[in-house]
Amino acid sequence: MCSRRSRCQIVKAARRIASSLELNISINNLSDVDVVFFEAILQIITGLVPSGMLVIHPRYSEDRRNVYDRLESCIKEVSEVIQVPLAHIKAAELMHFEKSAVGNFLEIIEFLVDYFCEERIENIHPPWKSVDSMPPGDYEET
């Protein structure tokens, strides 16, 4: 259950997500799973920025209200993508790195990332375009 996730498990999940998206971001502890991390992931999986083209801005101390609003926006965006309200995940809890909130949100995002990666692979090589499945005469042999 997510509420029992350790900090180490959350960090490992965040690293898996970053690696799956080829996201060049350092995740060494729970505080690295922050608004910058969530925004970067959402920009890639929503198609705003192609993987590999994203520029990660350095983390710095920001106005707490700004961070709160950005986290609210991330929660809202994920909720719209999955078409399910995420009333159990609060921006304030994500801001304070509460393990259950971060773990629950990461679990949902990991599902979206897995789906995104599967779709991306299918779009690169659709199974119906296989040469083996084409009738004779529809292609030239070299």
Backbone as a ProteinNet text record, in pm:
[ID]
protein_1_A
[PRIMARY]
MCSRRSRCQIVKAARRIASSLELNISINNLSDVDVVFFEAILQIITGLVPSGMLVIHPRYSEDRRNVYDRLESCIKEVSEVIQVPLAHIKAAELMHFEKSAVGNFLEIIEFLVDYFCEERIENIHPPWKSVDSMPPGDYEET
[TERTIARY]
84.7	0	89.5	48.7	132.1	167	75.8	103.5	218.5	250.8	361.4	490.7	487.1	609.1	716	836.3	948.3	999.7	1077.8	1140	1222.7	1292.9	1377.4	1294	1179.1	1092.6	1039.3	1005.8	955.3	1064.5	1185.2	1298	1326.1	1322.7	1345.3	1238.3	1113.2	1004.3	1025	1064.7	1089.4	1204.7	1307.4	1420.5	1378	1293	1242.3	1164.7	1081.3	1001.6	1093.9	1189.8	1283.4	1361.6	1404.4	1479.6	1393	1269	1177.7	1157.3	1157.4	1134.5	1264	1377.6	1508.9	1520.6	1473.3	1470.9	1600.2	1676.8	1805.3	1783.1	1743.3	1715.4	1766.6	1826	1885.3	1780.9	1760.7	1669.3	1750.9	1789.7	1870	1796.4	1694.4	1615.7	1473.5	1388.6	1246.8	1222.8	1305	1284.6	1312.2	1374.6	1395.4	1270.3	1174.8	1047.7	955.7	984.6	919.9	843.1	800.7	720.6	797.3	927.1	1008.5	1002.5	1014.6	1007.7	871.1	763.7	628.9	599.4	638.7	614.8	691.2	813.9	894.2	827.5	781.7	715.3	588.8	508.3	381.8	403.3	507.9	536.3	568.9	637.2	673.1	551.7	479.7	371.1	249	235.7	124.3	163.9	290.6	334.8	376.1	380.6	422.1	568.5	649.6	792.8	835.4	898.5	944.9	1054	1056	1159.8	1296.1	1389.1	1522.1	1536.8	1426.4	1431.1	1402	1364.8	1325.7	1447.5	1438.4	1544.4	1496.4	1570.9	1536.7	1606.4	1527.1	1584.9	1631.9	1740.3	1790.7	1687.4	1690	1599.5	1651.6	1559.6	1595.7	1477.4	1503.8	1399.1	1296.7	1172.3	1065.8	961.6	879.5	765	675.9	641.1	561.6	426.9	368.4	238.9	253.4	362.8	388.6	403.2	477.5	496.3	362.2	284.5	152.6	64.7	59.7	-22.7	24.5	154.9	209.6	176.5	182.9	146	-3	-85.3	-229.5	-253.5	-179.4	-191.6	-152.1	-46.2	-3.1	-111.6	-167.3	-272.9	-393.2	-430.4	-544.6	-518.9	-398.1	-364.5	-371.1	-315.9	-321.1	-466.2	-543.4	-684.7	-760.2	-729.8	-795	-752.1	-625.3	-575.7	-642	-651.3	-709.3	-860.6	-915	-1058.6	-1115.1	-1038	-1078.4	-1033.2	-1122.1	-1079.2	-978.5	-879	-775	-789.3	-907.3	-936.2	-851.1	-800.8	-720.5	-574.8	-535.7	-398.8	-403.4	-334.5	-336.1	-199.9	-202.8	-78.6	3.2	-62.8	9	85.6	26.4	94.2	213.6	198.3	311.6	422.8	385.5	485.1	567.8	502.5	570.9	629.9	626.3	684.2	629	497.7	434.2	436.1	491.6	517	392.3	280.8	161.6	113.3	115.6	70.9	166	295.6	394.4	388.6	379	371	247.5	132	8.3	15.6	66	74.7	174.4	286.7	386.2	330.4	251.4	192.4	104	25.1	-61	24.2	124.7	211.5	288.9	332.7	405.9	317.4	190.3	96.3	87.8	75.6	68.6	196.5	309.9	438.6	449.8	410	413	325.5	207.4	116.5	178.6	236.1	300.6	413	496.4	609.5	561.1	456.5	400.9	346.5	274.8	219.1	330.6	435.4	547.4	614.5	633	695.8	606.1	475.7	383.8	382.4	396.3	397.2	525.9	633.6	760.2	754.7	701.8	695.8	559.6	456.9	325	327.4	266.4	270.6	205.3	109.2	41.2	124.8	240.6	327.2	441.9	434.1	539.2	545.9	666.4	686.3	632.1	646.2	599.8	449	374.3	229.1	174.4	263	217	198.6	94.2	75.3	186.2	217.6	323.2	292.4	397.8	383.1	358.1	338.8	313.3	441	552.5	679.5	784	888.7	995.5	1106.5	1156.1	1269.6	1396.1	1493.9	1621.2	1729.3
-117.1	0	123.6	227.3	345.8	414.5	415.5	486	421.6	299.3	230.3	237.8	306	317.9	392.2	344.7	413.2	522.1	610.4	715.6	652.6	546.8	478	423.8	363.5	310.6	422.2	536	649.9	704.1	716.5	765.6	669.7	538.9	440.2	450	467.7	482.1	607.6	716.8	842	824.9	753.2	727.7	643.1	542.3	458.7	543	631.5	718.5	807.5	870.7	960	883.5	764.1	682.2	641.6	603.3	563.5	674.9	798.8	914.4	978.4	915	970.8	1114.2	1133.9	1264.8	1284.2	1383.3	1409.3	1495.6	1429.4	1498.7	1411.3	1473.3	1400.4	1377.1	1250.7	1213.5	1136.1	1203.9	1139.9	1123.1	1205	1192.4	1240.4	1224.6	1255.9	1401	1492	1633.6	1664.2	1570.9	1588.8	1554.2	1488.7	1456	1575.5	1681.5	1810.1	1859.4	1983.8	2041.1	2041.8	2063.4	2062.2	1923.2	1820.7	1682	1652.3	1685	1657.4	1733.7	1859.8	1939.3	1883.5	1841.3	1785.6	1660.6	1573.3	1450.8	1483.3	1572.6	1606.4	1674.1	1753.3	1817.6	1713.3	1608.3	1503.4	1417	1367.4	1273	1340.1	1471	1539.8	1590.8	1571.7	1609.8	1754.6	1829	1968.7	1980.8	1888.1	1889.2	1745.9	1720.7	1584.9	1541.2	1413	1357.7	1389.4	1430.9	1466.2	1613.5	1685.4	1827.7	1915.8	1854.5	1928.2	1986.9	2112.5	2178.1	2188.6	2127.8	2132	2251.7	2338.4	2454.5	2413.6	2473.1	2436.1	2464.5	2381.3	2402.8	2519.9	2602.7	2714	2745.9	2821.9	2858.2	2947.5	2907.4	2982.9	3024.2	3116.6	3157.6	3035.2	3008.4	2889.9	2890.3	3007.1	3016.3	2973.3	3013.8	2976.1	2824.1	2763.7	2618.1	2548.1	2597.2	2540	2544.3	2659.6	2675	2582.4	2568.5	2480.6	2334.4	2294.8	2158.1	2134.6	2232.9	2223	2201.4	2273.7	2260.8	2120.1	2065.2	1928.2	1826.9	1840.4	1748.8	1759	1881.3	1903.3	1841.8	1859.4	1805.7	1653	1589.8	1443.6	1398.1	1467.2	1434.8	1442.1	1543	1556.8	1446.1	1408.8	1303.1	1169.4	1136.6	1007.1	1014.4	1134.5	1159.1	1105.1	1123.4	1084.3	1194.4	1243.1	1345.6	1288.1	1367.7	1325.3	1403.1	1397.8	1473.6	1427.8	1305.7	1252.5	1299.4	1366.2	1416.7	1568.5	1622.5	1766.8	1827.7	1945.6	2016.6	2043.9	2079.2	2108.5	1985.8	1868	1745.2	1714.7	1741.1	1721.9	1821	1943.8	2046.3	2005.1	1937.7	1896.3	1756.1	1701.5	1570.2	1460.7	1466.3	1360.4	1232.5	1128.4	1005	947	945.7	884	964	1095.5	1179.2	1165.7	1175.8	1164.5	1024.5	923.1	785.1	760.8	809.8	792.8	865.1	987.2	1065.1	1000.7	954.6	886.4	758.3	686.2	562.2	590.7	696	734.1	779.1	860.3	910.1	795	699.5	584.6	506.2	491.3	426	503.8	636.4	719.5	709.5	708.6	698.7	563.3	455.6	323.1	321.8	379.1	386.4	470	584.6	673.2	599.8	528.4	457.5	346.4	274.4	170.1	230.8	341	407.8	457.8	512.2	564.4	452.2	337	222.6	172.1	163	117	212.9	341.4	439.4	433.8	389.7	377.9	259.5	146.9	27	-40.3	9.7	-52.2	-196.5	-289.4	-430.8	-458.1	-378.5	-402.6	-360.7	-299.3	-257.5	-355.9	-470	-569.8	-622.6	-636.3	-689.6	-831.7	-910	-1048.4	-1058.5	-958.2	-965.8	-908.6	-854.9	-796.1	-905	-892.6	-991	-979.9	-1089.5	-1086.3	-980.8	-915.6	-817.7	-676.5	-655.7	-521.3	-446.6	-509.8	-444.2	-500.1	-424.6	-469.5	-532.4	-643.4	-705.2	-642.6	-626.4	-567.6	-669.8
0	0	0	-71.2	-87.7	42.7	138	262.5	339	304.9	371.3	291.7	180.6	100.2	178.1	163.9	227.6	135	190.6	109.4	-2.7	30.1	-67.8	-184.1	-154.9	-260.3	-349.6	-290.3	-367.3	-458.3	-404.8	-484.8	-600.5	-574	-680.4	-788.4	-748	-845.9	-929.8	-865.9	-938.7	-1037.3	-997	-1087.8	-1207.4	-1181.9	-1291.9	-1392.4	-1341.2	-1428	-1510.2	-1443.3	-1513.4	-1619.7	-1586.8	-1681.8	-1800.9	-1775.4	-1883.4	-1984.2	-1935.4	-2022.8	-2070.6	-2035.8	-2069.5	-2018.5	-1898.1	-1834.3	-1756.6	-1793.8	-1729.5	-1605.5	-1498.6	-1373.5	-1259.5	-1161.8	-1050.5	-940.9	-905.4	-797.7	-694.8	-588.4	-484.3	-352.9	-330.8	-208.9	-233.7	-135.3	-149.9	-191	-143.9	-177.4	-324.6	-396.6	-541	-621.6	-557.6	-622.7	-597.6	-670.5	-644.8	-766.5	-761.3	-869.8	-1001.7	-998	-1120.2	-1183.8	-1102.7	-1149.1	-1210.9	-1139.4	-1189.4	-1318.1	-1324.2	-1444.9	-1565	-1542.3	-1651.7	-1709.2	-1622.1	-1666.9	-1744.6	-1690.1	-1755.7	-1889.8	-1900.7	-2029.2	-2135.6	-2096.9	-2193.1	-2227.8	-2126.7	-2157.1	-2219.1	-2204	-2270.1	-2407.3	-2443.7	-2577	-2591.8	-2482.5	-2491.5	-2530	-2479.5	-2508.6	-2538.2	-2653	-2682.4	-2584.8	-2554.4	-2468.5	-2528.9	-2448.8	-2496.2	-2530.2	-2543.6	-2577.2	-2455.9	-2345.5	-2226.6	-2157.4	-2121.9	-2045.9	-1901.9	-1811.4	-1670.1	-1608	-1550.3	-1483.3	-1344.4	-1297.8	-1165.6	-1057	-955.4	-842.4	-759.9	-718.3	-631.7	-542.2	-440.5	-346.3	-415.9	-408.7	-474.2	-372.7	-415	-336.2	-314.5	-190.7	-157.8	-230.2	-246.7	-315.5	-461.9	-523.7	-662.2	-674.9	-585.6	-587.6	-565.9	-470.2	-442.3	-567.4	-632.7	-753.3	-865.5	-880.1	-983.7	-954.3	-827.2	-790.3	-813.1	-778.2	-804.8	-953.5	-1035.4	-1180.3	-1226.5	-1168.9	-1203	-1166.4	-1047.6	-1002.9	-1096.3	-1129.9	-1219.1	-1356.6	-1407.6	-1539.7	-1540.9	-1438.9	-1430.5	-1418.3	-1337.1	-1319.8	-1452	-1532.6	-1663.3	-1759.1	-1754.2	-1843.3	-1810.7	-1682.9	-1645.1	-1628	-1633.8	-1621.2	-1490.5	-1384.4	-1249.9	-1155.1	-1067.9	-972.9	-873	-842.3	-747.6	-617	-558.7	-436.9	-318.8	-324.2	-213.7	-218	-325.1	-336.4	-327.5	-230.9	-204.3	-234.5	-294.5	-326.9	-201.3	-92.9	31.9	80.7	65.6	107.7	17.7	-112.7	-203.8	-171.4	-136.7	-101.2	19.5	114	237.4	225.5	104.1	74.8	165.7	191.6	269.7	186.4	245.8	171.1	105.4	175.2	115.3	-5.2	3.1	-109.5	-228.1	-201.6	-309.1	-369.9	-285.4	-333.5	-419	-373.8	-450.9	-585	-583.9	-707.7	-804.2	-750.5	-834.5	-895.2	-818.8	-869.3	-991.1	-984.6	-1097	-1214.8	-1186.3	-1293.3	-1357.3	-1276.3	-1331.4	-1428.8	-1395.7	-1486.6	-1618.3	-1610.1	-1730.8	-1813.3	-1746.8	-1816.8	-1887	-1819.1	-1882.3	-2007.2	-1997.4	-2111.9	-2223.2	-2186.7	-2283.9	-2356.7	-2282.9	-2344	-2436.3	-2398.7	-2485.7	-2614.2	-2603.6	-2721.5	-2812.8	-2752.4	-2830.4	-2908.5	-2847.7	-2914.2	-3027.1	-3003.2	-3107.3	-3225.6	-3200.3	-3308.6	-3389.9	-3327.4	-3399.1	-3495.2	-3450.7	-3535.5	-3518.2	-3587	-3574.8	-3624.5	-3552	-3589.8	-3724.5	-3765.8	-3893.2	-4013	-3991.8	-4101.8	-4123.3	-4061.3	-4073.6	-4216.6	-4268.9	-4403.9	-4412.4	-4304.7	-4304.8	-4324.5	-4281.8	-4290.9	-4420.9	-4506.9	-4632.5	-4737.7	-4820.6	-4926.8	-5030.5	-5100.3	-5202	-5308.1	-5354.7	-5460.9	-5412.9	-5283.3	-5233	-5197.6	-5215.6	-5187.4	-5282	-5298.3	-5387.5	-5305.4	-5354.2	-5287.7	-5341	-5256.6	-5300	-5300.6
[MASK]
++++++++++++++++++++++++++++++++++++++++++++++++++++++++++++++++++++++++++++++++++++++++++++++++++++++++++++++++++++++++++++++++++++++++++++++

